Coordinates of C-alpha atoms in Angstrom, one line a residue:
Chain A
M1 CA -30.6 -30.5 -64.9
N2 CA -32.9 -32.2 -62.4
I3 CA -30.8 -34.7 -60.4
A4 CA -31.6 -37.1 -57.7
L5 CA -28.7 -38.2 -55.4
L6 CA -29.4 -41.3 -53.3
G7 CA -26.9 -42.0 -50.5
I8 CA -25.5 -39.0 -48.6
G9 CA -22.5 -40.4 -46.8
R10 CA -18.8 -39.4 -46.6
M11 CA -18.6 -39.3 -50.4
G12 CA -22.2 -38.4 -51.3
L13 CA -22.2 -35.3 -49.1
P14 CA -19.3 -33.4 -51.0
M15 CA -20.6 -34.7 -54.3
G16 CA -24.0 -33.3 -53.6
R17 CA -22.5 -30.0 -52.6
R18 CA -20.6 -29.8 -55.9
L19 CA -23.7 -30.6 -57.9
C20 CA -25.7 -27.9 -56.1
E21 CA -22.9 -25.4 -56.7
A22 CA -22.8 -26.3 -60.4
G23 CA -26.3 -25.0 -60.7
H24 CA -28.2 -28.3 -60.9
T25 CA -31.6 -28.9 -59.1
V26 CA -30.7 -31.6 -56.6
H27 CA -33.2 -33.9 -54.9
V28 CA -31.6 -36.0 -52.2
W29 CA -32.4 -39.0 -50.0
N30 CA -30.6 -40.9 -47.4
R31 CA -31.7 -43.7 -45.1
T32 CA -30.7 -41.6 -42.1
R33 CA -32.5 -38.3 -43.0
N34 CA -30.3 -35.9 -41.0
K35 CA -27.3 -36.7 -43.2
A36 CA -29.2 -35.5 -46.3
E37 CA -30.3 -32.4 -44.4
A38 CA -26.7 -31.2 -44.4
L39 CA -27.2 -30.4 -48.1
I40 CA -30.2 -28.0 -47.5
P41 CA -28.0 -24.9 -47.1
Y42 CA -26.7 -25.6 -50.6
G43 CA -30.2 -25.7 -52.0
A44 CA -30.9 -29.4 -52.1
H45 CA -34.4 -30.7 -51.6
V46 CA -34.7 -33.6 -49.1
H47 CA -37.2 -36.4 -49.7
E48 CA -38.7 -39.1 -47.5
S49 CA -38.1 -42.0 -50.0
P50 CA -35.7 -42.6 -52.9
A51 CA -38.7 -43.0 -55.2
D52 CA -39.9 -39.5 -54.3
A53 CA -36.5 -38.0 -54.9
A54 CA -36.1 -39.9 -58.3
K55 CA -39.5 -39.3 -59.8
L56 CA -38.7 -35.9 -61.2
A57 CA -35.1 -36.5 -62.1
D58 CA -33.4 -36.6 -65.5
V59 CA -30.5 -38.3 -63.9
V60 CA -30.6 -40.5 -60.7
I61 CA -27.2 -40.9 -59.0
T62 CA -26.6 -43.7 -56.4
M63 CA -23.6 -43.5 -54.1
L64 CA -24.1 -46.5 -51.8
D65 CA -22.1 -49.1 -50.0
H66 CA -22.3 -52.2 -52.1
G67 CA -24.3 -54.0 -54.8
G68 CA -26.9 -55.4 -52.4
V69 CA -27.8 -51.9 -51.1
V70 CA -28.0 -50.6 -54.6
A71 CA -30.4 -53.4 -55.6
E72 CA -32.5 -52.8 -52.5
V73 CA -32.8 -49.0 -53.2
L74 CA -33.5 -49.5 -56.9
F75 CA -35.8 -52.5 -56.9
G76 CA -36.9 -52.9 -53.3
L77 CA -37.8 -49.3 -52.4
G78 CA -39.5 -48.5 -55.8
T79 CA -36.9 -46.2 -57.2
A80 CA -36.7 -47.9 -60.6
D81 CA -40.5 -47.9 -60.9
A82 CA -40.6 -44.2 -60.0
M83 CA -38.0 -43.1 -62.6
R84 CA -39.2 -41.4 -65.8
E85 CA -39.0 -43.4 -69.0
G86 CA -35.8 -42.2 -70.9
S87 CA -34.2 -41.0 -67.7
L88 CA -30.7 -42.1 -66.7
M89 CA -29.5 -44.1 -63.8
L90 CA -25.9 -43.2 -62.9
D91 CA -24.5 -45.7 -60.3
M92 CA -21.4 -44.2 -58.8
S93 CA -21.2 -46.9 -56.1
S94 CA -18.4 -49.5 -56.2
I95 CA -20.2 -52.8 -57.0
K96 CA -19.4 -56.0 -58.9
P97 CA -19.4 -55.8 -62.7
I98 CA -21.9 -58.6 -62.9
E99 CA -24.3 -56.7 -60.6
A100 CA -23.9 -53.6 -62.7
R101 CA -24.9 -55.6 -65.8
D102 CA -27.8 -57.1 -64.0
H103 CA -29.1 -53.7 -62.8
A104 CA -28.7 -52.3 -66.3
A105 CA -30.8 -55.1 -67.8
R106 CA -33.6 -54.7 -65.3
L107 CA -33.7 -50.9 -65.8
S108 CA -33.7 -51.3 -69.5
E109 CA -36.9 -53.3 -69.3
R110 CA -38.5 -50.2 -67.7
G111 CA -37.0 -47.9 -70.4
V112 CA -34.4 -46.4 -68.1
D113 CA -30.8 -46.0 -69.3
Y114 CA -27.8 -46.9 -67.2
L115 CA -24.1 -46.1 -66.6
D116 CA -21.8 -47.6 -64.1
A117 CA -19.5 -44.9 -62.9
P118 CA -17.4 -45.7 -59.8
V119 CA -14.8 -43.3 -58.6
S120 CA -11.3 -43.1 -57.1
G121 CA -9.9 -40.2 -55.1
G122 CA -11.6 -40.4 -51.8
T123 CA -13.3 -37.6 -49.8
V124 CA -10.6 -35.1 -50.8
G125 CA -11.2 -35.8 -54.5
A126 CA -15.0 -35.5 -53.9
E127 CA -14.6 -32.2 -52.1
Q128 CA -12.3 -30.7 -54.7
G129 CA -14.2 -32.1 -57.7
T130 CA -11.2 -34.1 -58.9
L131 CA -12.5 -37.6 -58.6
A132 CA -11.3 -40.1 -61.3
I133 CA -14.7 -41.4 -62.6
M134 CA -14.6 -44.7 -64.6
V135 CA -17.6 -45.0 -66.8
G136 CA -19.1 -48.1 -68.4
G137 CA -22.1 -48.1 -70.8
K138 CA -23.3 -46.6 -74.1
A139 CA -21.4 -43.7 -75.6
A140 CA -24.6 -41.7 -76.0
N141 CA -25.4 -42.0 -72.3
F142 CA -21.9 -41.0 -71.4
E143 CA -22.2 -37.8 -73.5
R144 CA -25.5 -37.1 -71.8
A145 CA -24.0 -37.5 -68.3
L146 CA -20.9 -35.5 -68.9
P147 CA -22.3 -32.1 -67.6
V148 CA -23.2 -33.9 -64.4
L149 CA -19.9 -35.9 -64.1
Q150 CA -17.8 -32.9 -64.8
A151 CA -19.1 -31.2 -61.6
M152 CA -17.5 -34.1 -59.7
G153 CA -14.3 -35.0 -61.5
R154 CA -12.6 -36.3 -64.6
A155 CA -14.7 -38.9 -66.3
T156 CA -13.4 -41.5 -68.8
H157 CA -15.6 -43.8 -70.9
V158 CA -13.8 -47.1 -70.7
G159 CA -16.2 -49.5 -72.4
P160 CA -19.6 -51.2 -72.3
T161 CA -21.8 -51.7 -69.2
G162 CA -19.8 -53.1 -66.3
S163 CA -16.4 -51.8 -67.6
G164 CA -16.4 -48.9 -65.1
Q165 CA -16.7 -51.4 -62.2
L166 CA -14.0 -53.6 -63.9
T167 CA -11.7 -50.6 -64.1
K168 CA -12.4 -49.8 -60.4
L169 CA -11.3 -53.4 -59.6
A170 CA -8.2 -52.9 -61.7
N171 CA -7.5 -49.7 -59.8
Q172 CA -7.9 -51.5 -56.4
I173 CA -5.6 -54.4 -57.6
I174 CA -2.9 -51.9 -58.5
V175 CA -3.3 -50.0 -55.2
G176 CA -3.3 -53.0 -53.0
A177 CA -0.5 -54.8 -54.8
T178 CA 1.8 -51.7 -55.0
I179 CA 1.4 -51.2 -51.3
G180 CA 2.8 -54.8 -50.8
V181 CA 5.6 -54.3 -53.3
V182 CA 6.8 -51.1 -51.7
A183 CA 6.5 -52.6 -48.2
E184 CA 8.7 -55.6 -49.1
A185 CA 11.3 -53.5 -50.8
L186 CA 11.6 -51.0 -47.9
L187 CA 11.7 -53.9 -45.3
L188 CA 14.5 -55.6 -47.3
C189 CA 16.5 -52.4 -47.1
E190 CA 15.9 -51.9 -43.4
R191 CA 16.9 -55.6 -42.7
G192 CA 20.1 -54.9 -44.6
G193 CA 21.0 -51.9 -42.5
A194 CA 19.8 -49.0 -44.7
N195 CA 17.6 -46.1 -43.4
M196 CA 14.1 -46.7 -44.8
G197 CA 13.2 -43.0 -44.9
K198 CA 16.3 -42.3 -46.9
V199 CA 15.7 -45.2 -49.2
K200 CA 12.2 -43.8 -49.9
E201 CA 13.7 -40.4 -50.6
A202 CA 16.4 -41.8 -52.9
I203 CA 14.0 -43.7 -55.1
T204 CA 11.3 -41.1 -55.3
G205 CA 11.3 -39.4 -58.7
G206 CA 12.8 -42.4 -60.5
F207 CA 11.1 -45.4 -62.2
A208 CA 10.0 -46.8 -58.8
D209 CA 8.0 -43.7 -58.1
S210 CA 4.3 -43.9 -57.5
R211 CA 1.5 -42.3 -55.5
I212 CA 1.6 -45.4 -53.3
L213 CA 5.4 -44.9 -52.6
Q214 CA 4.8 -41.2 -51.8
V215 CA 1.7 -41.6 -49.7
H216 CA 1.6 -45.1 -48.2
G217 CA 5.5 -45.4 -48.3
Q218 CA 5.6 -42.4 -46.0
R219 CA 3.0 -44.0 -43.7
M220 CA 5.4 -47.1 -43.5
V221 CA 8.4 -44.9 -42.7
E222 CA 6.4 -43.2 -39.9
R223 CA 4.7 -46.5 -38.8
D224 CA 1.4 -44.5 -39.1
F225 CA -1.3 -47.1 -39.9
A226 CA -4.3 -45.1 -38.7
P227 CA -7.0 -46.3 -41.1
R228 CA -8.1 -44.3 -44.2
A229 CA -8.9 -47.4 -46.2
R230 CA -8.9 -50.5 -44.0
M231 CA -7.1 -53.8 -44.5
T232 CA -10.6 -55.5 -44.6
V233 CA -11.8 -53.2 -47.4
Q234 CA -8.7 -53.9 -49.4
L235 CA -9.2 -57.6 -48.9
K236 CA -12.8 -57.3 -50.0
D237 CA -11.8 -55.5 -53.2
L238 CA -9.2 -58.1 -54.0
R239 CA -11.7 -60.9 -53.4
N240 CA -14.2 -59.1 -55.7
A241 CA -11.4 -58.9 -58.3
L242 CA -10.7 -62.6 -58.0
A243 CA -14.4 -63.5 -58.2
T244 CA -14.8 -61.4 -61.4
S245 CA -11.6 -63.0 -62.8
A246 CA -13.1 -66.5 -62.2
E247 CA -16.3 -65.4 -63.9
I248 CA -14.6 -64.3 -67.0
G249 CA -12.0 -67.1 -67.1
F250 CA -9.0 -64.9 -66.3
E251 CA -6.0 -66.4 -64.4
A252 CA -4.6 -63.7 -62.0
P253 CA -1.6 -65.1 -60.1
I254 CA -0.5 -61.7 -58.9
T255 CA -3.9 -60.7 -57.5
S256 CA -4.1 -64.1 -55.9
L257 CA -0.8 -63.6 -54.0
F258 CA -1.9 -60.2 -52.6
E259 CA -5.3 -61.5 -51.6
Q260 CA -3.5 -64.2 -49.6
L261 CA -1.1 -61.7 -48.0
Y262 CA -4.0 -59.3 -46.9
A263 CA -6.0 -62.3 -45.7
D264 CA -2.9 -63.3 -43.6
G265 CA -2.7 -59.8 -42.2
V266 CA -6.4 -59.8 -41.3
A267 CA -6.1 -63.3 -39.7
H268 CA -3.2 -61.9 -37.6
G269 CA -5.4 -59.2 -36.1
L270 CA -4.6 -56.3 -38.5
S271 CA -8.2 -55.8 -39.8
D272 CA -8.6 -52.2 -38.6
L273 CA -5.2 -50.9 -39.8
D274 CA -4.9 -48.8 -42.9
H275 CA -4.2 -51.0 -46.0
A276 CA -0.6 -49.8 -45.7
G277 CA -0.6 -52.0 -42.7
L278 CA 0.3 -54.9 -45.0
F279 CA 3.8 -53.6 -44.1
V280 CA 3.2 -54.9 -40.5
E281 CA 2.2 -58.4 -41.8
L282 CA 5.4 -58.6 -44.0
A283 CA 7.5 -57.2 -41.2
S284 CA 6.2 -59.6 -38.5
R285 CA 6.9 -62.6 -40.8
N286 CA 10.5 -61.5 -40.7
G287 CA 10.6 -60.9 -37.0
M288 CA 10.7 -57.1 -37.6
S289 CA 8.4 -54.4 -36.4
Chain B
M1 CA 38.8 -32.0 -58.6
N2 CA 41.0 -34.7 -60.2
I3 CA 38.6 -37.5 -61.2
A4 CA 39.2 -40.8 -62.9
L5 CA 36.3 -42.4 -64.7
L6 CA 36.7 -46.1 -65.6
G7 CA 34.1 -47.5 -67.9
I8 CA 32.9 -45.3 -70.8
G9 CA 29.7 -47.1 -72.0
R10 CA 26.2 -45.9 -72.6
M11 CA 26.1 -44.4 -69.0
G12 CA 29.7 -43.6 -68.5
L13 CA 29.9 -41.4 -71.7
P14 CA 27.2 -38.8 -70.7
M15 CA 28.4 -39.0 -67.0
G16 CA 31.9 -38.2 -68.2
R17 CA 30.7 -35.3 -70.3
R18 CA 28.9 -33.8 -67.3
L19 CA 31.9 -34.1 -65.1
C20 CA 34.0 -32.3 -67.7
E21 CA 31.4 -29.6 -68.1
A22 CA 31.3 -29.1 -64.3
G23 CA 35.0 -28.1 -64.5
H24 CA 36.6 -31.2 -63.1
T25 CA 39.9 -32.6 -64.5
V26 CA 38.7 -36.0 -65.9
H27 CA 41.0 -38.9 -66.6
V28 CA 39.2 -41.7 -68.5
W29 CA 39.8 -45.3 -69.4
N30 CA 37.8 -47.9 -71.2
R31 CA 38.7 -51.4 -72.3
T32 CA 37.8 -50.4 -75.9
R33 CA 39.8 -47.2 -76.1
N34 CA 37.8 -45.5 -78.9
K35 CA 34.8 -45.2 -76.7
A36 CA 36.8 -43.2 -74.2
E37 CA 38.1 -41.0 -77.0
A38 CA 34.6 -39.7 -77.5
L39 CA 35.3 -37.6 -74.3
I40 CA 38.4 -35.9 -75.7
P41 CA 36.4 -33.0 -77.2
Y42 CA 35.1 -32.2 -73.7
G43 CA 38.7 -32.0 -72.3
A44 CA 39.1 -35.5 -70.8
H45 CA 42.5 -37.2 -70.8
V46 CA 42.5 -40.8 -72.1
H47 CA 44.7 -43.4 -70.5
E48 CA 46.0 -46.8 -71.6
S49 CA 45.3 -48.5 -68.3
P50 CA 42.9 -48.0 -65.4
A51 CA 45.9 -47.7 -63.1
D52 CA 47.3 -44.9 -65.1
A53 CA 44.0 -43.0 -65.1
A54 CA 43.6 -43.6 -61.3
K55 CA 47.0 -42.7 -60.0
L56 CA 46.5 -38.9 -59.9
A57 CA 42.9 -38.9 -58.9
D58 CA 41.2 -37.7 -55.7
V59 CA 38.1 -39.7 -56.7
V60 CA 38.0 -42.8 -58.9
I61 CA 34.6 -43.6 -60.4
T62 CA 33.8 -47.0 -61.8
M63 CA 30.8 -47.5 -64.1
L64 CA 31.0 -51.1 -65.2
D65 CA 28.7 -54.0 -66.0
H66 CA 28.7 -56.2 -62.8
G67 CA 30.7 -57.0 -59.7
G68 CA 33.1 -59.4 -61.4
V69 CA 34.2 -56.7 -63.9
V70 CA 34.6 -54.2 -61.0
A71 CA 36.8 -56.6 -59.1
E72 CA 38.9 -57.3 -62.1
V73 CA 39.5 -53.6 -62.9
L74 CA 40.2 -52.7 -59.2
F75 CA 42.3 -55.7 -58.1
G76 CA 43.3 -57.5 -61.3
L77 CA 44.4 -54.5 -63.4
G78 CA 46.2 -52.7 -60.6
T79 CA 43.8 -49.8 -60.0
A80 CA 43.6 -50.3 -56.3
D81 CA 47.4 -50.4 -55.9
A82 CA 47.8 -47.2 -58.1
M83 CA 45.3 -45.1 -56.0
R84 CA 46.7 -42.5 -53.7
E85 CA 46.3 -43.2 -50.0
G86 CA 43.3 -41.2 -48.7
S87 CA 41.7 -41.1 -52.1
L88 CA 38.1 -42.2 -52.7
M89 CA 36.7 -45.0 -54.7
L90 CA 33.2 -44.2 -55.9
D91 CA 31.6 -47.3 -57.5
M92 CA 28.5 -46.3 -59.5
S93 CA 28.1 -49.7 -61.1
S94 CA 25.2 -51.9 -60.0
I95 CA 26.7 -54.8 -58.1
K96 CA 25.7 -57.1 -55.2
P97 CA 25.8 -55.5 -51.7
I98 CA 28.1 -58.3 -50.5
E99 CA 30.5 -57.5 -53.3
A100 CA 30.4 -53.8 -52.4
R101 CA 31.3 -54.6 -48.8
D102 CA 34.1 -56.9 -50.0
H103 CA 35.6 -54.3 -52.2
A104 CA 35.4 -51.7 -49.5
A105 CA 37.2 -53.9 -47.0
R106 CA 40.0 -54.7 -49.5
L107 CA 40.4 -51.0 -50.4
S108 CA 40.4 -50.0 -46.7
E109 CA 43.5 -52.2 -46.2
R110 CA 45.3 -50.0 -48.8
G111 CA 44.0 -46.7 -47.1
V112 CA 41.5 -46.0 -49.8
D113 CA 38.0 -44.9 -48.9
Y114 CA 34.9 -46.3 -50.5
L115 CA 31.3 -45.4 -51.4
D116 CA 28.8 -47.6 -53.3
A117 CA 26.7 -45.3 -55.4
P118 CA 24.5 -47.0 -58.1
V119 CA 22.1 -45.0 -60.1
S120 CA 18.6 -45.1 -61.6
G121 CA 17.4 -43.0 -64.4
G122 CA 19.0 -44.5 -67.5
T123 CA 20.9 -42.7 -70.3
V124 CA 18.4 -39.8 -70.3
G125 CA 19.0 -39.2 -66.6
A126 CA 22.8 -39.4 -67.2
E127 CA 22.6 -36.9 -70.1
Q128 CA 20.4 -34.5 -68.2
G129 CA 22.3 -34.9 -64.9
T130 CA 19.1 -36.0 -63.2
L131 CA 20.2 -39.5 -62.1
A132 CA 18.9 -40.8 -58.7
I133 CA 22.1 -41.8 -57.0
M134 CA 21.8 -44.1 -54.0
V135 CA 24.8 -43.9 -51.8
G136 CA 26.1 -46.3 -49.1
G137 CA 29.2 -45.7 -46.9
K138 CA 30.5 -43.3 -44.3
A139 CA 28.9 -39.8 -44.0
A140 CA 32.2 -38.0 -44.2
N141 CA 32.9 -39.7 -47.6
F142 CA 29.5 -38.8 -48.8
E143 CA 30.1 -35.1 -48.0
R144 CA 33.4 -35.3 -49.8
A145 CA 31.9 -36.9 -52.9
L146 CA 28.9 -34.5 -53.1
P147 CA 30.5 -31.9 -55.5
V148 CA 31.2 -34.8 -57.9
L149 CA 27.8 -36.5 -57.4
Q150 CA 25.9 -33.3 -57.9
A151 CA 27.3 -33.0 -61.5
M152 CA 25.4 -36.2 -62.3
G153 CA 22.2 -36.1 -60.4
R154 CA 20.5 -36.2 -57.0
A155 CA 22.4 -38.1 -54.4
T156 CA 20.9 -39.6 -51.2
H157 CA 23.0 -41.1 -48.4
V158 CA 20.9 -44.2 -47.4
G159 CA 23.2 -46.0 -44.9
P160 CA 26.5 -47.8 -44.4
T161 CA 28.6 -49.5 -47.1
G162 CA 26.4 -51.8 -49.4
S163 CA 23.2 -49.8 -48.6
G164 CA 23.4 -48.0 -52.0
Q165 CA 23.4 -51.4 -53.8
L166 CA 20.6 -52.7 -51.5
T167 CA 18.5 -49.6 -52.4
K168 CA 19.2 -50.2 -56.1
L169 CA 17.8 -53.8 -55.6
A170 CA 14.8 -52.4 -53.9
N171 CA 14.3 -50.0 -56.8
Q172 CA 14.5 -52.9 -59.3
I173 CA 12.1 -55.0 -57.2
I174 CA 9.5 -52.2 -57.3
V175 CA 10.0 -51.5 -61.0
G176 CA 9.8 -55.2 -62.0
A177 CA 6.9 -56.0 -59.7
T178 CA 4.9 -52.9 -60.6
I179 CA 5.2 -53.8 -64.3
G180 CA 3.5 -57.1 -63.5
V181 CA 0.8 -55.6 -61.4
V182 CA -0.1 -53.1 -64.1
A183 CA 0.0 -55.8 -66.8
E184 CA -2.4 -58.1 -64.9
A185 CA -4.8 -55.3 -64.1
L186 CA -5.0 -54.0 -67.7
L187 CA -5.4 -57.6 -69.1
L188 CA -8.2 -58.3 -66.7
C189 CA -10.0 -55.2 -68.0
E190 CA -9.4 -56.1 -71.6
R191 CA -10.6 -59.7 -71.0
G192 CA -13.8 -58.2 -69.4
G193 CA -14.4 -56.1 -72.5
A194 CA -13.0 -52.7 -71.5
N195 CA -10.7 -50.6 -73.7
M196 CA -7.2 -50.9 -72.2
G197 CA -6.0 -47.5 -73.3
K198 CA -9.1 -45.9 -71.8
V199 CA -8.6 -47.8 -68.6
K200 CA -5.0 -46.5 -68.3
E201 CA -6.2 -43.0 -69.0
A202 CA -9.0 -43.3 -66.4
I203 CA -6.8 -44.4 -63.5
T204 CA -3.8 -42.2 -64.3
G205 CA -3.7 -39.4 -61.7
G206 CA -5.3 -41.4 -58.9
F207 CA -3.8 -43.7 -56.3
A208 CA -3.0 -46.3 -58.9
D209 CA -0.7 -43.9 -60.7
S210 CA 3.0 -44.6 -61.1
R211 CA 5.9 -43.9 -63.5
I212 CA 5.5 -47.6 -64.5
L213 CA 1.8 -47.1 -65.3
Q214 CA 2.6 -44.0 -67.4
V215 CA 5.6 -45.3 -69.2
H216 CA 5.4 -49.1 -69.3
G217 CA 1.6 -49.1 -69.2
Q218 CA 1.6 -47.1 -72.4
R219 CA 4.0 -49.7 -74.0
M220 CA 1.5 -52.4 -73.1
V221 CA -1.4 -50.4 -74.6
E222 CA 0.6 -50.0 -77.8
R223 CA 2.1 -53.5 -77.7
D224 CA 5.5 -51.9 -78.0
F225 CA 8.0 -54.2 -76.4
A226 CA 11.2 -53.0 -78.2
P227 CA 13.9 -53.4 -75.5
R228 CA 15.1 -50.6 -73.3
A229 CA 15.7 -52.8 -70.2
R230 CA 15.4 -56.4 -71.3
M231 CA 13.4 -59.2 -69.6
T232 CA 16.7 -61.0 -68.9
V233 CA 18.2 -58.0 -67.1
Q234 CA 15.0 -57.6 -65.0
L235 CA 15.3 -61.4 -64.1
K236 CA 18.9 -61.0 -63.1
D237 CA 18.0 -58.0 -60.8
L238 CA 15.3 -60.0 -59.1
R239 CA 17.6 -63.0 -58.7
N240 CA 20.2 -60.7 -57.1
A241 CA 17.6 -59.4 -54.8
L242 CA 16.5 -62.9 -53.8
A243 CA 20.2 -63.9 -53.2
T244 CA 20.7 -60.9 -51.0
S245 CA 17.4 -61.6 -49.2
A246 CA 18.6 -65.2 -48.5
E247 CA 22.0 -63.9 -47.2
I248 CA 20.4 -61.5 -44.7
G249 CA 17.6 -63.9 -43.7
F250 CA 14.8 -62.0 -45.3
E251 CA 11.6 -63.7 -46.5
A252 CA 10.5 -62.1 -49.8
P253 CA 7.3 -63.8 -51.1
I254 CA 6.4 -60.9 -53.5
T255 CA 9.9 -60.8 -55.1
S256 CA 9.8 -64.6 -55.4
L257 CA 6.5 -64.6 -57.4
F258 CA 7.8 -61.9 -59.8
E259 CA 11.1 -63.8 -60.2
Q260 CA 9.1 -66.8 -61.2
L261 CA 6.9 -64.9 -63.7
Y262 CA 9.9 -63.2 -65.4
A263 CA 11.7 -66.6 -65.5
D264 CA 8.5 -68.1 -67.2
G265 CA 8.6 -65.3 -69.7
V266 CA 12.3 -65.9 -70.5
A267 CA 11.6 -69.7 -70.7
H268 CA 8.8 -68.9 -73.2
G269 CA 11.2 -67.1 -75.6
L270 CA 10.6 -63.5 -74.4
S271 CA 14.3 -62.8 -73.3
D272 CA 14.9 -60.0 -75.7
L273 CA 11.7 -58.0 -75.1
D274 CA 11.6 -55.0 -72.9
H275 CA 10.7 -55.9 -69.3
A276 CA 7.2 -54.5 -70.0
G277 CA 7.0 -57.7 -72.0
L278 CA 6.0 -59.5 -68.9
F279 CA 2.6 -58.4 -70.2
V280 CA 3.0 -60.9 -73.1
E281 CA 3.7 -63.7 -70.6
L282 CA 0.6 -62.9 -68.6
A283 CA -1.5 -62.5 -71.7
S284 CA -0.4 -65.8 -73.3
R285 CA -1.2 -67.7 -70.1
N286 CA -4.7 -66.4 -70.7
G287 CA -4.8 -67.2 -74.4
M288 CA -4.7 -63.4 -75.1
S289 CA -2.2 -61.5 -77.3

């Protein structure tokens, strides 16, 4: 298939490589051209503008920082106008559900189809082609996109346009909140005289087990808060989730508490820690370190 | 080894069977004698009183409902006085850490050693010998108890006396809170128009994955709230955790929120639902079902 991939960053680079290796013809563009050139050895064609990359494509994939950048690339830099009628826009960036629905409506006026398809799994998932891809939009478009999506991970069609982004927010709520829950439980044990590492070991494998306990719980035991996903990014995700909750009239007391706790952590100078650094915020409230 | 097992209920029964099958000599007692008799076919000896069962034992195991019952059996019904000097009391009941330390001190005066060793994993874990066993007490006693513990599951020594019970509370905090987090995230998606079952499928395997998402998340998708662990039991566990936090001067804002949410659910008539029924409380606040 003829694919355009716009945005060759930490995620876009391994995703582009996998698309090339799956045998697709891949046209790429990035604001900083040299990042896109890293895909030339895999057979990708580098273009000077997103419109140039998009004009021949059956599917245009965006992997950009936030909704504002996606809107700028699609509607400010002429990508939408360059896309062929009947082609498919596959936005794999993490943006707000309301932005996704807006972009879908504007593309629909030009005869371009749309799916929102944000991912979870990070750069490791992108490299290994094991991303969890959460897809919102029409079922027929999902079927059409499957051969492309399957080169990058496991795709699930979760509902109409915007549902993929909503699911990504749900994912981020669960990740951010579970970090806090695990941190508070481990700190309670340590305050009571137990060995935190042994506590983690004891409860792993039971009903308290989670990816967060295994990965971020271990970071807490080792006091290793070197950033993978930063506190500020987690806070942004929770704020997006609360904004979306407010838009659709949903009361979210749990998300609200965790938004407050991450905000407290950021206010106390923990911005650049890994999101597991919420442990440090909860510890310092208790005079622990 | 000569073992006494006091309390042959839903957990004690399969635990007793495994101890018999591991080749130990097992003396059993239960307030309702006929439940203890179910272990006769496996070779257990049934006694009329806990003191009778305990007097020959190297290790006395209790598996009872709460701290009050444990105290009554140990100190009200003469078990402690009947135990041989140098023998070991292994309390596998879930009781408060402060009660465990009190029992340990009173037994120590009689020359009896003590470990608190509550479990997670339910009747299935007890039947399969795969319980997570969280052990507090002296390292030498832990080593001594290992051949007995290994017949029932995976034991981890987490710290001094009371640490096993503290770890069990941490386990219950994580379980109860994660149920709420998953429920709120799934409800947000449903309110926004996504398919909850597909959302669960999409995020399983990523960083949001947990035993709670897999097991209790599926109960939410199916609206199956037939009780395994009841809302009231989850509420009791969170209240015990908060009482222990207060005793040791630990601020627990996350546990506090979830205690309030389960209390609201119980106040709204959900007492006898499974603890995954917190979903129903969060749904009804939002006019959903």
